[in-house]
XYZ file of C-alpha atoms in Angstrom:
731
model
C -10.171 -1.422 -24.672
C -12.239 -4.064 -26.409
C -10.941 -7.016 -28.297
C -12.140 -5.522 -31.623
C -13.905 -7.142 -34.530
C -12.392 -9.197 -37.374
C -14.149 -10.847 -40.300
C -17.724 -10.500 -41.392
C -20.612 -10.223 -38.873
C -23.830 -8.425 -38.442
C -23.713 -4.952 -36.958
C -25.696 -5.846 -33.952
C -23.527 -8.900 -33.214
C -20.372 -6.884 -33.707
C -21.456 -4.203 -31.295
C -23.028 -6.349 -28.640
C -20.754 -9.442 -28.480
C -17.473 -8.141 -29.887
C -16.701 -4.529 -29.642
C -18.174 -4.032 -26.165
C -17.280 -7.438 -24.777
C -15.691 -7.088 -21.342
C -16.287 -3.356 -21.087
C -18.785 -1.268 -19.267
C -19.806 0.589 -22.457
C -23.448 0.595 -23.873
C -24.788 1.639 -27.306
C -27.928 3.409 -28.576
C -29.136 3.410 -32.172
C -30.202 6.875 -33.198
C -31.083 6.427 -36.899
C -32.171 3.784 -39.225
C -30.402 4.826 -42.476
C -31.166 7.132 -45.260
C -33.962 5.093 -46.839
C -32.408 5.158 -50.292
C -32.333 2.075 -52.546
C -29.095 0.238 -53.305
C -26.283 0.252 -50.658
C -27.421 0.626 -47.113
C -25.996 3.395 -44.932
C -24.910 2.024 -41.533
C -26.864 3.642 -38.642
C -25.030 6.122 -36.428
C -24.171 4.599 -33.176
C -23.591 6.345 -29.927
C -21.142 4.597 -27.580
C -20.697 5.621 -23.947
C -18.575 4.174 -21.193
C -16.364 4.863 -18.186
C -12.840 5.788 -18.833
C -11.023 3.556 -16.336
C -8.261 1.035 -17.130
C -6.258 0.174 -14.097
C -3.669 -1.597 -16.093
C -2.470 1.752 -17.528
C -3.677 3.875 -14.610
C -6.171 6.141 -16.338
C -8.760 6.455 -13.656
C -10.223 9.800 -13.401
C -11.997 11.428 -10.501
C -12.486 9.789 -7.090
C -14.313 6.659 -8.402
C -12.732 3.667 -9.921
C -14.720 0.741 -11.343
C -11.940 -1.827 -12.193
C -8.734 -2.985 -10.515
C -6.358 -5.561 -12.012
C -4.848 -6.103 -8.549
C -7.780 -8.190 -7.366
C -7.767 -10.763 -10.196
C -4.933 -9.923 -12.581
C -7.608 -9.467 -15.241
C -9.693 -6.487 -16.234
C -12.556 -7.460 -13.900
C -15.048 -4.713 -12.712
C -14.867 -4.234 -8.985
C -18.569 -4.989 -8.703
C -17.826 -8.505 -9.992
C -14.946 -9.062 -7.612
C -15.929 -11.254 -4.508
C -13.409 -9.544 -2.171
C -13.151 -6.078 -0.655
C -11.010 -3.743 -2.741
C -10.218 -0.054 -2.143
C -8.829 2.244 -4.789
C -7.141 5.604 -4.205
C -7.110 7.522 -7.416
C -4.502 10.124 -8.716
C -7.122 12.907 -8.349
C -7.808 12.009 -4.715
C -4.087 12.021 -3.925
C -3.750 15.481 -5.597
C -6.776 16.932 -3.799
C -5.484 15.772 -0.393
C -1.881 16.749 -1.002
C -0.650 13.314 -0.159
C 3.084 13.359 0.289
C 3.629 9.595 1.120
C 1.903 6.422 0.457
C 0.818 6.348 4.123
C -0.856 9.768 3.824
C -2.569 8.634 0.621
C -4.177 5.809 2.522
C -5.552 7.896 5.505
C -9.090 7.693 4.057
C -9.084 3.964 3.168
C -11.233 1.506 5.070
C -9.472 -0.975 7.243
C -6.007 0.638 6.618
C -4.024 1.931 9.530
C -1.083 3.670 7.644
C 0.563 5.671 10.330
C 0.860 3.343 13.418
C 4.304 4.789 13.913
C 3.039 8.473 13.924
C 5.786 10.936 13.285
C 8.268 8.086 12.615
C 6.355 6.817 9.617
C 8.776 8.335 7.084
C 11.666 6.357 8.834
C 9.616 3.157 9.018
C 6.699 3.097 6.580
C 4.792 0.231 8.029
C 1.195 -0.235 6.918
C -1.552 -2.300 8.499
C -4.853 -3.572 7.290
C -7.392 -5.484 9.278
C -4.895 -5.564 12.037
C -2.034 -7.280 10.054
C 0.886 -6.031 7.912
C -0.207 -4.748 4.540
C 2.280 -5.764 1.907
C 3.504 -3.198 -0.594
C 3.715 -4.224 -4.316
C 4.922 -2.222 -7.223
C 2.897 -2.801 -10.432
C 1.941 -6.229 -9.203
C 5.348 -7.391 -8.107
C 6.420 -7.735 -4.419
C 8.548 -5.228 -2.545
C 10.504 -5.861 0.742
C 8.339 -5.679 3.802
C 9.074 -5.124 7.570
C 8.134 -8.665 8.515
C 11.447 -10.088 7.301
C 13.539 -6.856 7.065
C 14.037 -4.142 9.612
C 14.512 -0.792 7.731
C 14.991 -1.694 4.081
C 11.348 -1.040 3.411
C 10.543 0.986 0.284
C 8.774 4.347 0.505
C 8.340 5.538 -3.105
C 6.907 9.110 -3.483
C 3.233 8.974 -4.440
C 3.676 11.726 -7.127
C 4.889 8.862 -9.374
C 1.804 6.807 -8.983
C -1.407 6.864 -10.909
C -3.371 5.045 -8.190
C -3.107 2.683 -5.252
C -5.164 -0.511 -5.200
C -5.690 -2.232 -1.853
C -6.807 -5.864 -1.831
C -8.010 -6.580 1.685
C -7.306 -9.920 3.353
C -5.203 -13.013 2.253
C -3.919 -12.924 -1.423
C -1.395 -15.706 -1.734
C -3.337 -17.287 -4.583
C -2.176 -14.709 -6.948
C 0.907 -13.202 -5.264
C 2.548 -16.110 -3.339
C 3.990 -15.583 0.195
C 2.373 -12.524 1.736
C 0.932 -11.271 5.114
C -2.762 -11.794 5.585
C -3.418 -8.003 5.802
C -3.532 -7.838 2.052
C -1.834 -6.156 -0.860
C -1.217 -2.404 -1.462
C -0.411 -2.370 -5.145
C 1.367 0.900 -6.227
C 0.374 1.507 -9.818
C 3.008 3.649 -11.704
C 2.260 6.515 -14.059
C 2.343 5.038 -17.562
C 3.141 6.572 -20.951
C 0.283 8.282 -22.780
C -0.102 9.245 -26.481
C -1.985 12.359 -25.529
C 0.406 15.346 -24.681
C 0.776 15.783 -20.966
C 2.882 18.454 -19.299
C 2.854 19.600 -15.696
C 5.343 21.303 -13.378
C 4.617 22.382 -9.762
C 6.156 24.045 -6.854
C 5.178 23.466 -3.125
C 6.074 25.439 -0.064
C 4.748 25.601 3.461
C 5.262 24.196 6.954
C 8.757 23.113 8.096
C 10.384 25.202 5.476
C 9.238 22.863 2.756
C 10.705 23.427 -0.764
C 9.489 20.973 -3.372
C 9.655 21.015 -7.191
C 8.273 18.452 -9.596
C 7.339 17.718 -13.131
C 5.272 15.109 -15.071
C 5.754 14.930 -18.829
C 4.239 12.480 -21.352
C 3.245 12.037 -25.034
C 3.855 10.271 -28.261
C 7.387 9.957 -29.461
C 6.324 9.012 -33.082
C 3.483 10.427 -35.276
C 1.594 7.052 -35.324
C 1.860 6.736 -31.593
C 3.786 3.347 -31.640
C 6.250 4.946 -29.192
C 5.160 6.984 -26.183
C 6.827 8.148 -22.964
C 6.340 9.376 -19.501
C 8.942 11.175 -17.379
C 8.121 12.051 -13.786
C 10.482 13.652 -11.246
C 10.755 15.843 -8.120
C 13.167 17.300 -5.518
C 12.418 17.982 -1.923
C 14.111 19.718 0.962
C 12.192 20.249 4.260
C 12.550 20.231 8.009
C 10.199 18.088 10.140
C 8.320 18.737 13.414
C 11.280 17.091 15.354
C 14.136 19.425 16.114
C 17.269 18.860 13.949
C 15.630 16.301 11.633
C 15.241 16.894 7.818
C 13.711 15.258 4.872
C 15.481 15.457 1.434
C 14.476 13.570 -1.676
C 15.363 13.160 -5.340
C 13.055 11.137 -7.451
C 13.004 10.324 -11.184
C 10.819 7.841 -13.077
C 11.119 7.294 -16.853
C 8.856 4.993 -18.801
C 8.435 4.110 -22.467
C 5.749 2.140 -24.215
C 6.141 0.444 -27.581
C 3.007 -0.611 -29.256
C 3.873 -2.000 -32.732
C 0.284 -3.040 -33.417
C -3.106 -3.239 -31.759
C -2.347 -6.589 -30.109
C 1.152 -6.025 -28.628
C 2.363 -3.746 -25.932
C 5.725 -3.458 -24.133
C 6.215 -0.896 -21.492
C 9.636 -0.418 -19.785
C 9.515 1.380 -16.459
C 12.110 2.593 -14.003
C 12.260 4.470 -10.725
C 15.136 6.017 -8.750
C 14.681 7.609 -5.454
C 17.382 8.834 -3.080
C 16.479 10.192 0.414
C 19.700 11.752 1.826
C 17.615 12.421 4.949
C 14.765 10.024 5.378
C 13.168 11.709 8.296
C 12.571 10.990 11.987
C 12.508 7.583 13.534
C 12.415 7.276 17.359
C 10.078 7.113 20.304
C 9.312 8.462 23.743
C 8.185 6.793 27.059
C 4.496 6.535 27.883
C 5.021 8.738 30.994
C 5.075 12.214 29.862
C 3.333 11.490 26.531
C 0.224 9.328 27.012
C 0.451 9.140 30.764
C 0.944 11.911 33.430
C 4.404 12.793 34.511
C 5.224 15.097 37.461
C 7.553 17.099 35.222
C 4.794 17.701 32.572
C 4.620 16.662 28.902
C 7.486 15.644 26.734
C 7.557 17.997 23.757
C 6.436 16.524 20.433
C 9.439 18.562 18.909
C 11.982 16.810 21.157
C 14.768 14.819 19.292
C 15.260 11.891 21.699
C 18.257 10.742 19.574
C 21.311 12.954 18.946
C 21.394 15.565 16.280
C 25.118 15.221 15.585
C 25.329 11.380 15.622
C 21.977 10.426 14.039
C 21.552 10.009 10.176
C 19.260 8.035 8.006
C 19.732 7.657 4.344
C 17.793 5.385 1.895
C 18.371 4.616 -1.818
C 15.823 2.681 -3.749
C 15.321 1.809 -7.416
C 13.281 -0.440 -9.534
C 13.564 -1.396 -13.235
C 11.401 -3.814 -15.239
C 8.807 -4.163 -17.913
C 5.218 -5.186 -18.644
C 4.649 -7.162 -21.786
C 1.314 -8.236 -23.325
C 0.389 -9.864 -26.593
C -3.158 -10.787 -27.709
C -3.005 -13.719 -30.165
C -6.792 -13.600 -30.813
C -9.963 -12.590 -29.043
C -9.592 -15.684 -26.770
C -5.868 -15.919 -25.832
C -3.581 -13.267 -24.285
C -0.136 -13.731 -22.743
C 1.651 -11.361 -20.349
C 4.995 -11.206 -18.613
C 5.757 -8.722 -15.944
C 9.350 -8.475 -14.694
C 10.976 -6.288 -11.949
C 14.320 -5.844 -10.190
C 14.094 -3.727 -7.095
C 16.802 -2.654 -4.639
C 16.434 -0.876 -1.342
C 19.523 0.177 0.559
C 19.162 1.812 3.948
C 21.836 3.272 6.243
C 20.746 4.221 9.833
C 22.627 5.604 12.786
C 20.547 6.521 15.735
C 20.554 6.954 19.512
C 17.528 5.089 20.993
C 16.095 5.066 24.584
C 15.985 1.739 26.188
C 12.557 0.114 25.614
C 11.878 -0.086 29.351
C 11.550 3.646 29.614
C 13.074 5.856 32.378
C 16.199 4.962 34.308
C 15.571 3.381 37.682
C 14.312 5.845 40.201
C 13.926 8.748 37.610
C 11.057 10.472 35.947
C 13.191 12.646 33.657
C 16.013 10.654 32.356
C 16.277 7.731 29.966
C 19.299 5.479 29.420
C 20.109 5.217 25.725
C 22.207 3.240 23.339
C 23.741 4.008 19.965
C 22.601 1.900 17.044
C 23.894 1.563 13.508
C 22.261 -0.542 10.807
C 23.225 -0.976 7.156
C 20.775 -3.038 5.034
C 20.425 -3.944 1.376
C 17.475 -5.879 0.002
C 17.508 -7.040 -3.620
C 14.213 -8.352 -5.133
C 13.940 -10.057 -8.503
C 10.477 -11.066 -9.612
C 8.902 -12.320 -12.856
C 5.279 -13.257 -13.300
C 4.138 -15.088 -16.514
C 0.484 -15.242 -17.392
C -1.746 -16.831 -20.092
C -5.475 -15.667 -20.183
C -8.152 -17.436 -22.246
C -11.693 -16.177 -22.800
C -14.136 -18.835 -24.077
C -17.616 -20.255 -23.431
C -18.842 -23.751 -22.470
C -22.564 -23.684 -23.162
C -24.138 -20.912 -21.241
C -21.008 -20.357 -19.096
C -18.602 -17.577 -20.122
C -14.997 -18.165 -18.666
C -11.980 -15.973 -18.136
C -9.365 -18.431 -17.248
C -5.874 -17.369 -16.030
C -2.770 -19.627 -15.780
C 0.513 -18.382 -14.449
C 3.802 -19.202 -12.769
C 6.061 -16.760 -11.049
C 9.605 -16.695 -9.434
C 11.024 -14.471 -6.700
C 14.525 -14.237 -5.450
C 15.603 -12.084 -2.512
C 19.098 -11.241 -1.293
C 19.331 -9.395 1.985
C 22.338 -8.364 4.005
C 22.225 -6.553 7.318
C 25.114 -5.260 9.508
C 24.227 -4.149 13.061
C 26.407 -2.285 15.648
C 25.494 -1.137 19.117
C 27.067 0.751 21.964
C 25.775 1.913 25.464
C 25.648 5.720 25.749
C 26.433 7.520 28.904
C 25.108 9.587 30.587
C 21.408 9.392 29.961
C 19.303 12.091 28.396
C 16.992 14.310 30.428
C 13.741 14.540 28.228
C 12.606 17.702 29.893
C 16.068 19.632 29.771
C 18.103 17.766 27.164
C 21.879 18.211 26.826
C 23.549 16.374 23.936
C 27.131 15.104 24.398
C 29.408 13.488 21.954
C 28.513 9.867 21.039
C 31.195 7.168 20.538
C 30.994 4.731 17.619
C 29.433 1.279 17.748
C 30.744 -2.327 17.698
C 29.481 -4.733 15.128
C 27.181 -7.263 16.787
C 25.403 -8.954 13.934
C 26.017 -9.662 10.153
C 22.982 -11.319 8.816
C 22.868 -12.732 5.252
C 19.631 -14.083 3.920
C 18.802 -15.742 0.537
C 15.152 -16.590 -0.270
C 13.560 -18.195 -3.389
C 10.067 -18.909 -4.312
C 8.468 -20.529 -7.303
C 4.656 -20.637 -7.690
C 2.171 -21.927 -10.169
C -1.412 -20.784 -10.055
C -4.742 -21.128 -11.950
C -7.945 -19.110 -11.787
C -11.267 -19.217 -13.482
C -13.852 -16.520 -13.448
C -17.223 -17.892 -14.719
C -20.199 -15.724 -15.711
C -23.643 -17.382 -15.848
C -26.520 -14.885 -16.392
C -26.219 -12.504 -13.386
C -23.989 -14.899 -11.450
C -20.230 -14.396 -11.246
C -18.113 -17.239 -9.823
C -14.404 -17.212 -9.029
C -12.070 -19.990 -8.035
C -8.255 -20.011 -7.868
C -5.623 -22.401 -6.644
C -1.816 -22.163 -6.183
C 1.156 -24.355 -5.310
C 4.214 -22.731 -3.868
C 7.787 -23.970 -3.305
C 9.960 -21.732 -0.994
C 13.372 -22.096 0.491
C 15.702 -19.768 2.466
C 18.986 -19.764 4.337
C 19.983 -17.247 7.011
C 23.637 -17.050 7.863
C 24.984 -14.918 10.731
C 28.746 -15.527 11.347
C 28.869 -12.992 14.189
C 26.080 -14.526 16.102
C 27.123 -18.055 15.138
C 24.112 -19.529 13.340
C 23.090 -20.862 10.084
C 19.393 -21.712 9.408
C 18.308 -23.399 6.248
C 14.634 -24.361 5.532
C 12.262 -25.113 2.622
C 8.557 -25.105 2.581
C 5.754 -26.131 0.246
C 2.221 -24.664 0.441
C -1.188 -25.060 -1.296
C -3.483 -22.064 -1.176
C -6.862 -21.329 -2.779
C -9.764 -18.931 -2.829
C -13.202 -18.869 -4.095
C -16.073 -16.343 -4.338
C -19.548 -15.768 -5.720
C -21.361 -12.605 -6.741
C -24.933 -11.861 -7.954
C -25.489 -8.812 -9.997
C -28.938 -7.285 -9.491
C -30.175 -4.775 -12.078
C -30.466 -2.227 -9.373
C -26.642 -2.089 -9.034
C -26.571 -4.131 -5.741
C -24.190 -7.082 -5.835
C -23.964 -9.343 -2.679
C -20.936 -11.555 -2.510
C -19.266 -14.173 -0.405
C -15.681 -15.439 -0.507
C -13.026 -17.553 1.186
C -9.247 -17.054 0.763
C -5.979 -18.405 2.282
C -2.377 -17.222 2.552
C 1.011 -18.341 3.800
C 4.241 -16.620 4.613
C 7.504 -18.476 5.170
C 9.407 -17.406 8.322
C 13.103 -16.931 8.541
C 15.004 -18.350 11.534
C 14.632 -21.029 14.200
C 13.707 -21.528 17.726
C 16.389 -21.886 20.426
C 15.956 -25.685 20.238
C 17.019 -25.576 16.661
C 13.519 -26.311 15.044
C 12.816 -24.241 12.018
C 9.970 -21.829 12.233
C 6.752 -22.968 10.551
C 5.252 -20.701 7.938
C 2.459 -18.381 9.162
C -0.882 -19.350 7.589
C -4.045 -17.442 7.404
C -7.670 -17.896 6.225
C -10.456 -15.382 5.783
C -14.222 -15.716 5.405
C -15.900 -12.606 3.962
C -19.335 -11.695 3.032
C -20.510 -8.292 1.833
C -22.466 -6.198 -0.645
C -21.278 -3.788 -3.346
C -23.466 -1.034 -4.857
C -22.944 0.821 -8.086
C -26.147 2.674 -8.807
C -26.932 2.878 -12.538
C -26.542 6.287 -13.903
C -24.348 7.565 -10.990
C -20.593 7.770 -10.719
C -20.284 6.132 -7.318
C -19.204 2.882 -5.735
C -19.974 1.529 -2.238
C -18.689 -1.566 -0.511
C -19.747 -3.130 2.853
C -17.859 -6.193 4.151
C -17.954 -8.538 7.174
C -14.852 -10.640 7.679
C -13.324 -13.230 9.921
C -9.572 -13.412 9.457
C -7.228 -15.753 11.483
C -3.513 -16.049 11.357
C -1.696 -19.121 12.812
C 1.886 -19.816 13.822
C 2.434 -16.191 14.443
C 6.142 -15.540 15.141
C 7.652 -13.300 17.780
C 11.120 -12.661 19.263
C 12.173 -15.085 21.974
C 12.246 -12.979 25.192
C 14.767 -15.418 26.736
C 17.124 -16.122 23.838
C 18.421 -13.117 21.732
C 18.374 -13.762 17.987
C 15.800 -16.613 18.177
C 12.074 -16.635 17.664
C 9.050 -18.369 19.129
C 5.656 -19.019 17.619
C 2.933 -17.700 19.839
C -0.224 -19.261 18.318
C -3.229 -17.616 16.645
C -4.473 -14.041 16.174
C -8.060 -13.514 15.038
C -9.533 -10.384 13.524
C -13.203 -9.953 13.013
C -14.826 -6.814 11.744
C -16.860 -4.603 9.355
C -15.631 -2.321 6.575
C -17.770 0.404 4.975
C -16.317 2.536 2.174
C -17.831 4.735 -0.508
C -16.496 6.860 -3.287
C -18.922 9.056 -5.169
C -19.148 12.039 -7.507
C -22.558 13.087 -6.307
C -22.802 15.841 -8.928
C -20.501 17.505 -11.353
C -19.452 19.718 -8.478
C -19.402 17.360 -5.465
C -17.010 14.549 -4.706
C -17.046 12.325 -1.563
C -14.910 9.633 0.117
C -16.083 8.121 3.347
C -15.183 4.988 5.270
C -15.682 3.180 8.676
C -14.049 0.179 10.137
C -14.847 -1.887 13.173
C -12.058 -4.411 14.173
C -12.030 -6.954 16.938
C -8.468 -8.178 16.966
C -7.338 -10.627 19.661
C -4.787 -13.329 20.420
C -6.970 -16.403 20.666
C -4.401 -19.109 21.098
C -0.868 -19.071 22.472
C 1.740 -21.894 23.062
C 3.539 -19.585 25.598
C 2.615 -19.451 29.230
C 3.885 -15.808 29.113
C 6.396 -13.387 27.524
C 8.487 -10.755 29.139
C 7.300 -7.246 28.599
C 8.498 -4.294 30.618
C 10.373 -6.710 32.976
C 7.141 -8.594 33.713
C 5.797 -12.008 32.539
C 2.585 -11.535 30.684
C 0.200 -13.978 29.017
C -0.792 -12.921 25.585
C -3.900 -15.016 25.651
C -6.983 -12.722 25.028
C -4.889 -9.570 24.507
C -5.381 -7.095 21.702
C -2.303 -6.466 19.513
C -0.672 -3.152 20.318
C -1.566 -0.016 18.388
C -4.738 -1.421 16.617
C -7.922 0.541 17.364
C -11.327 -0.967 17.268
C -12.987 1.983 15.430
C -11.619 4.082 12.622
C -13.765 6.507 10.446
C -13.121 9.184 7.945
C -14.898 11.370 5.373
C -13.611 13.794 2.726
C -15.797 16.141 0.788
C -14.864 18.377 -2.093
C -16.993 20.977 -3.802
C -15.871 22.767 -7.040
C -17.747 25.445 -8.920
C -17.812 24.944 -12.756
C -19.860 27.985 -13.743
C -20.350 31.611 -12.797
C -17.992 34.238 -11.611
C -16.003 31.947 -9.359
C -15.729 29.180 -11.831
C -12.802 26.932 -11.035
C -12.817 27.722 -7.240
C -13.313 24.686 -4.951
C -13.110 23.786 -1.236
C -12.329 20.460 0.406
C -12.564 19.196 3.922
C -11.954 15.949 5.788
C -12.316 14.468 9.224
C -10.454 11.515 10.524
C -11.325 9.640 13.649
C -8.909 7.022 15.061
C -10.138 5.117 17.980
C -8.316 4.108 21.236
C -5.721 1.412 21.379
C -3.502 -0.387 23.824
C 0.144 -1.410 24.292
C 1.361 -5.070 24.356
C 0.200 -5.697 27.891
C -3.161 -3.928 27.365
C -2.469 -1.822 30.420
C -1.543 1.408 28.702
C -4.560 3.140 27.105
C -3.823 5.392 24.089
C -6.815 7.737 23.612
C -8.749 8.448 20.493
C -8.253 11.519 18.301
C -10.274 13.416 15.698
C -8.173 15.290 13.077
C -9.348 17.831 10.552
C -8.012 18.371 7.098
C -8.980 21.156 4.669
C -8.270 22.462 1.168
C -8.830 25.382 -1.043
C -8.082 25.099 -4.791
C -8.460 27.349 -7.856
C -8.217 26.168 -11.516
C -7.896 29.161 -13.852
C -9.250 27.037 -16.758
C -6.193 27.782 -18.866
C -2.799 26.610 -17.380
C -2.682 27.315 -13.626
C -4.008 25.386 -10.772
C -3.532 26.726 -7.230
C -4.102 24.829 -4.027
C -3.751 25.311 -0.177
C -3.945 22.211 1.991
C -4.009 22.011 5.808
C -3.579 18.616 7.650
C -4.293 18.256 11.306
C -5.510 21.859 10.844
C -6.121 22.452 14.521
C -2.587 21.151 15.461
C -3.876 18.393 17.794
C -1.019 16.902 19.801
C -1.630 13.248 20.135
C 0.079 9.895 20.619
C -0.408 7.548 17.578
C 0.457 4.343 19.498
C 2.398 2.702 22.363
C 4.178 -0.652 21.938
C 5.305 -0.721 25.658
C 5.833 1.709 28.617
C 9.048 2.926 26.892
C 8.017 2.933 23.375
C 5.323 5.509 22.257
C 5.117 7.620 19.076
C 3.724 11.014 18.695
C 1.516 11.761 15.662
C 2.228 14.554 13.102
C 1.096 17.981 14.027
C -0.372 20.671 11.764
C 1.071 20.994 8.108
C 0.025 23.694 5.657
C 1.143 23.319 2.088
C 0.649 25.813 -0.877
C 1.084 24.433 -4.385
C 1.135 26.096 -7.849
C 0.847 23.837 -10.905
C 1.284 24.883 -14.525
C -0.052 22.559 -17.173
C 0.086 22.932 -20.970
């Protein structure tokens, strides 16, 4: 992936300064020529390096050494002054991840399943205590901060890797939550033949079939393709709830010469049955109830009324042209659509009916949403030197346009449902109560310079954004229009020791425009955030491993929340602060042994509030000094995989993992949700020819636990045991 050599230059200069520039490769001279007179024979040269290019998603094993997500340039992770986590394709396959949330279970700082068994219905991700935005190949996708259920949930089988940039990232990506960016990197075309089909069966009557095909379309490799798809039909741990999916992702790359690449990518996913989305009261789940425990298999909704369907697709292209070794231009364009149709019966959030410990009052809810995202990102990259300073400068401007429509209907349901002896009765339809139409636009211009001086690496980036939106709701009788302008920046410094140790420090900012207004008519201010981070990265020479340790102080201001006294309006409660420690390591300790381990300590608290109190569970509660609901202080995980590569049992391997999620609280900090330790395991066998068999167990000992509680009436059970058997055929 070097820039190549043109013209006439000495061999040593060509190797050292041209061919290997910007790569992790090294060379060693093994001969000095044949000693004959006349023409000189060029010495044989041995070139070695790591095969890892995150732009095309070619990382192998568990260890990645570069990530375009962090800088939009091919910068090694050890030279990036911010914490970055990478989940590779091999890790996802070994752990049998069936969703993006599952793929992130072993990632530092990330809390991917705060909704427990409702994660499929609402795939909300958190990092460092704040929402973690999903991006697809560097372009933004809808998030739950502005939309309710139209949140994408692409199948991870179509991904080559997931890059997580922790903390504020507006400098490169515009409006975004301070938790960071989870960039889903799609599988790309390859000129090498690639063919795989698989079948999976197991818990909850799972039946799944998939394929992944790729290769050159022309003899010279100028055209190549990738076609990935799967079909899924399964029950869930909740009675009467299914998961069904059809996924297809074609991609074509045109490479007319060594300097030009155009890749067209598309994804289509239809989920006729998304999965479960509901909750139970705290009493009977995390708290004692005189009637015992609510079953984790109970459907609190209605099997005959409930349905949840999601359609999502994305189409776009990545274009790159290198004019010369100095200048490169890129354009990335995506159009993404998520449509979600939900009908559900929910319990009221205050829990049981008055005077009852068995029965909850419920309401029918229908919600139809469509979110359309258009994004285009234009980049110009220049590599040059000024004296002893080597620069990689990036200039860009991007544009985002969002169209969102939501129609909501509600209806009170009588009688209530006895959670310990449920009887389901016919549910009437709903009456439309809201018709929300939102239009959002954002234009941003940014610049970044990465400077290398000896063993020092310095980064600075700046950005200016112009954002506007209007929110029109005829049924509720309001129209909000607002526009915002924001300047954000980040900077960082790294020092590269010969030992592979790289201490760093960084500062970054973000902003996220808010939709809506206060009851007084004042528009909501954008939320803003800033993060101070110091840490150290370690990439020991001669070993395939990478370790990161980071200390951070992250603060978000103008945090918005629903107005408890005026339905449909919002209030801004003040500031939330998160301080903590991240530890994460990926290592291939030997040819046989792979390891992933992480630990996170997080102190997340509301430090300032403009409210004297807010109504929660019928009581007025001050948020000052409270921890956000569902966010634990301690999270730790480790996954170990051992595979035999010689002897009688060559190809046989064993994997095992442990996940510890610490205790958390509800909004009032009065309901304590206990910690849990979950065990995962795997056995796999590669025949060495075509077949690969695997058996994976998740939450192997079937621990029943509550993932989180938002209030006394809103708690989510976690997923129970799941065992999956997979057979893959490759040729």
